[in-house]
Short mmCIF file of C-alpha atoms in Angstrom, two decimals:
data_model
loop_
_atom_site.label_atom_id
_atom_site.label_comp_id
_atom_site.label_asym_id
_atom_site.label_seq_id
_atom_site.Cartn_x
_atom_site.Cartn_y
_atom_site.Cartn_z
CA UNK M 598 -1.18 20.95 -30.15
CA UNK M 599 -3.51 20.39 -27.19
CA UNK M 600 -5.38 17.13 -26.63
CA UNK M 601 -8.00 16.69 -23.95
CA UNK M 602 -8.74 13.57 -21.94
CA UNK M 603 -9.95 10.82 -24.27
CA UNK M 604 -8.64 12.36 -27.50
CA UNK M 605 -6.45 10.20 -29.74
CA UNK M 606 -2.89 11.23 -30.64
CA UNK M 607 -2.38 8.36 -33.11
CA UNK M 608 -4.12 5.10 -33.92
CA UNK M 609 -2.81 1.56 -34.30
CA UNK M 610 -1.89 1.06 -37.96
CA UNK M 611 -1.54 4.80 -38.75
CA UNK M 612 1.30 5.56 -41.17
CA UNK M 613 2.82 8.08 -38.71
CA UNK M 614 3.18 11.14 -40.90
CA UNK M 615 4.25 12.92 -37.70
CA UNK M 616 6.27 12.13 -34.65
CA UNK M 617 5.30 13.91 -31.43
CA UNK M 618 7.26 15.46 -28.58
CA UNK M 619 5.18 15.14 -25.40
CA UNK M 620 5.36 18.53 -23.67
CA UNK M 621 2.88 17.87 -20.84
CA UNK M 622 0.26 15.37 -19.77
CA UNK M 623 0.05 11.60 -20.09
CA UNK M 624 -1.10 9.14 -22.75
CA UNK M 625 -1.99 5.48 -22.52
CA UNK M 626 -1.05 3.28 -25.46
CA UNK M 627 -3.26 0.27 -26.15
CA UNK M 628 -2.96 -2.48 -28.71
CA UNK M 629 -5.82 -4.47 -30.19
CA UNK M 630 -4.72 -8.04 -30.90
CA UNK M 631 -6.17 -10.24 -33.66
CA UNK M 632 -8.07 -12.29 -31.04
CA UNK M 633 -9.93 -9.15 -29.90
CA UNK M 634 -7.96 -8.57 -26.68
CA UNK M 635 -7.21 -4.92 -25.97
CA UNK M 636 -4.03 -4.52 -23.91
CA UNK M 637 -2.58 -1.41 -22.30
CA UNK M 638 1.16 -1.70 -22.92
CA UNK M 639 2.66 1.73 -22.44
CA UNK M 640 2.31 5.10 -20.76
CA UNK M 641 3.76 8.14 -22.53
CA UNK M 642 4.96 11.03 -20.37
CA UNK M 643 6.53 14.50 -20.82
CA UNK M 644 9.92 14.58 -22.52
CA UNK M 645 9.31 11.61 -24.79
CA UNK M 646 9.29 11.71 -28.58
CA UNK M 647 6.95 9.09 -30.00
CA UNK M 648 6.25 6.65 -31.56
CA UNK M 649 9.46 5.11 -30.23
CA UNK M 650 9.72 2.45 -32.93
CA UNK M 651 9.73 5.18 -35.61
CA UNK M 652 12.60 7.28 -34.24
CA UNK M 653 15.12 5.86 -36.72
CA UNK M 654 12.92 4.72 -39.60
CA UNK M 655 9.20 4.92 -40.42
CA UNK M 656 6.81 2.18 -39.30
CA UNK M 657 3.06 2.18 -38.79
CA UNK M 658 1.84 2.84 -35.25
CA UNK M 659 2.02 -0.26 -33.03
CA UNK M 660 -0.85 0.93 -30.83
CA UNK M 661 -3.33 3.72 -30.16
CA UNK M 662 -2.30 6.64 -27.92
CA UNK M 663 -5.10 8.30 -25.95
CA UNK M 664 -4.73 11.36 -23.71
CA UNK M 665 -5.33 10.62 -20.02
CA UNK M 666 -5.59 14.33 -19.17
CA UNK M 667 -5.15 17.66 -20.90
CA UNK M 668 -1.87 17.15 -22.73
CA UNK M 669 0.31 19.15 -25.05
CA UNK M 670 2.42 17.70 -27.84
CA UNK M 671 4.59 19.23 -30.51
CA UNK M 672 3.97 17.55 -33.88
CA UNK M 673 7.15 16.95 -35.88
CA UNK M 674 6.66 16.10 -39.57
CA UNK M 675 8.27 12.69 -40.12
CA UNK M 676 9.90 13.85 -43.35
CA UNK M 677 11.70 16.64 -41.43
CA UNK M 678 12.69 14.29 -38.59
CA UNK M 679 14.28 11.73 -40.94
CA UNK M 680 15.98 14.44 -43.04
CA UNK M 681 17.56 15.90 -39.88
CA UNK M 682 18.63 12.41 -38.84
CA UNK M 683 20.65 12.10 -42.06
CA UNK M 684 21.95 15.68 -42.13
CA UNK M 685 22.74 16.39 -38.47
CA UNK M 686 25.37 14.17 -36.80
CA UNK M 687 24.07 14.95 -33.30
CA UNK M 688 20.53 13.77 -34.08
CA UNK M 689 21.46 10.08 -33.72
CA UNK M 690 22.81 10.71 -30.21
CA UNK M 691 19.62 12.62 -29.34
CA UNK M 692 17.58 9.58 -30.42
CA UNK M 693 19.87 7.19 -28.56
CA UNK M 694 19.35 9.22 -25.37
CA UNK M 695 15.55 9.18 -25.88
CA UNK M 696 15.63 5.41 -26.29
CA UNK M 697 17.94 4.98 -23.32
CA UNK M 698 15.50 6.93 -21.15
CA UNK M 699 12.63 4.72 -22.31
CA UNK M 700 14.65 1.56 -21.65
CA UNK M 701 15.34 2.82 -18.11
CA UNK M 702 11.64 3.54 -17.66
CA UNK M 703 10.78 0.02 -18.86
CA UNK M 704 13.37 -1.45 -16.48
CA UNK M 705 11.69 0.40 -13.62
CA UNK M 706 8.30 -0.91 -14.78
CA UNK M 707 9.71 -4.46 -14.87
CA UNK M 708 11.09 -3.98 -11.37
CA UNK M 709 7.60 -2.91 -10.29
CA UNK M 710 6.18 -6.14 -11.76
CA UNK M 711 8.58 -8.28 -9.75
CA UNK M 712 7.94 -6.69 -6.35
CA UNK M 713 6.33 -9.08 -3.89
CA UNK M 714 2.67 -8.32 -3.40
CA UNK M 715 0.02 -6.83 -5.68
CA UNK M 716 -0.49 -4.11 -3.07
CA UNK M 717 3.17 -3.11 -3.31
CA UNK M 718 2.95 -3.07 -7.12
CA UNK M 719 -0.12 -0.84 -6.98
CA UNK M 720 1.63 1.51 -4.56
CA UNK M 721 4.70 1.80 -6.84
CA UNK M 722 2.51 2.54 -9.89
CA UNK M 723 0.50 5.10 -7.92
CA UNK M 724 3.65 6.84 -6.70
CA UNK M 725 5.11 6.95 -10.20
CA UNK M 726 1.91 8.36 -11.75
CA UNK M 727 1.59 10.94 -8.97
CA UNK M 728 4.64 12.66 -10.45
CA UNK M 729 2.46 13.48 -13.47
CA UNK M 730 -1.14 13.24 -12.21
CA UNK M 731 -1.28 16.55 -10.30
CA UNK M 732 -3.14 15.00 -7.38
CA UNK M 733 -5.76 13.09 -9.38
CA UNK M 734 -6.52 9.48 -8.44
CA UNK M 735 -5.12 6.62 -10.52
CA UNK M 736 -8.68 5.49 -11.28
CA UNK M 737 -9.38 8.90 -12.85
CA UNK M 738 -7.00 7.89 -15.65
CA UNK M 739 -7.12 4.13 -15.95
CA UNK M 740 -9.74 1.43 -15.57
CA UNK M 741 -9.24 -1.35 -13.04
CA UNK M 742 -8.55 -3.68 -15.98
CA UNK M 743 -5.80 -1.37 -17.29
CA UNK M 744 -4.24 -0.97 -13.85
CA UNK M 745 -4.19 -4.75 -13.56
CA UNK M 746 -2.49 -5.06 -16.94
CA UNK M 747 0.21 -2.61 -15.88
CA UNK M 748 1.02 -4.44 -12.64
CA UNK M 749 0.32 -8.00 -13.74
CA UNK M 750 -2.78 -8.85 -11.70
CA UNK M 751 -6.46 -9.47 -12.41
CA UNK M 752 -9.07 -6.72 -12.32
CA UNK M 753 -10.71 -8.39 -9.33
CA UNK M 754 -7.48 -8.02 -7.35
CA UNK M 755 -7.34 -4.31 -8.21
CA UNK M 756 -10.96 -3.91 -7.12
CA UNK M 757 -10.18 -5.56 -3.76
CA UNK M 758 -7.01 -3.49 -3.26
CA UNK M 759 -8.84 -0.24 -3.99
CA UNK M 760 -11.67 -1.11 -1.59
CA UNK M 761 -9.33 -2.34 1.16
CA UNK M 762 -5.92 -0.63 0.88
CA UNK M 763 -3.15 -2.42 2.75
CA UNK M 764 -4.57 -5.92 2.23
#
């Protein structure tokens, strides 16, 4: 299944009839809070099976996943996924490894948030995304607000850093 930039893989609150193996591309995952705040809280990348919180048991989607570029996913019917989980002993280890990889990714993201300056944080995020962005600029995928959410600074700081790199 191919999704183009801006197309939705799943929406917050969806019942998740499918899980998805990300084959290529990137997705941002946003969550709309009751107070109206929209927050970018995750980036999905190749090799992941999502939604993460539904790998062991079904749960509605926690956020909305939107393609940041042309992306390919393999839909996996949830009923088949959960049946295999019960029938195949190795499936639980497969899921544990997927979750371990995501925990390691989140640890790296937390490390990026604790680096000294906003400029250093922006540089770390840019370097990480370059592994998947195929030479496109960070701002081709994410708004200044979203970049700020990912590195823990205000949009104004991102604007300044993008206009005056190294400051």
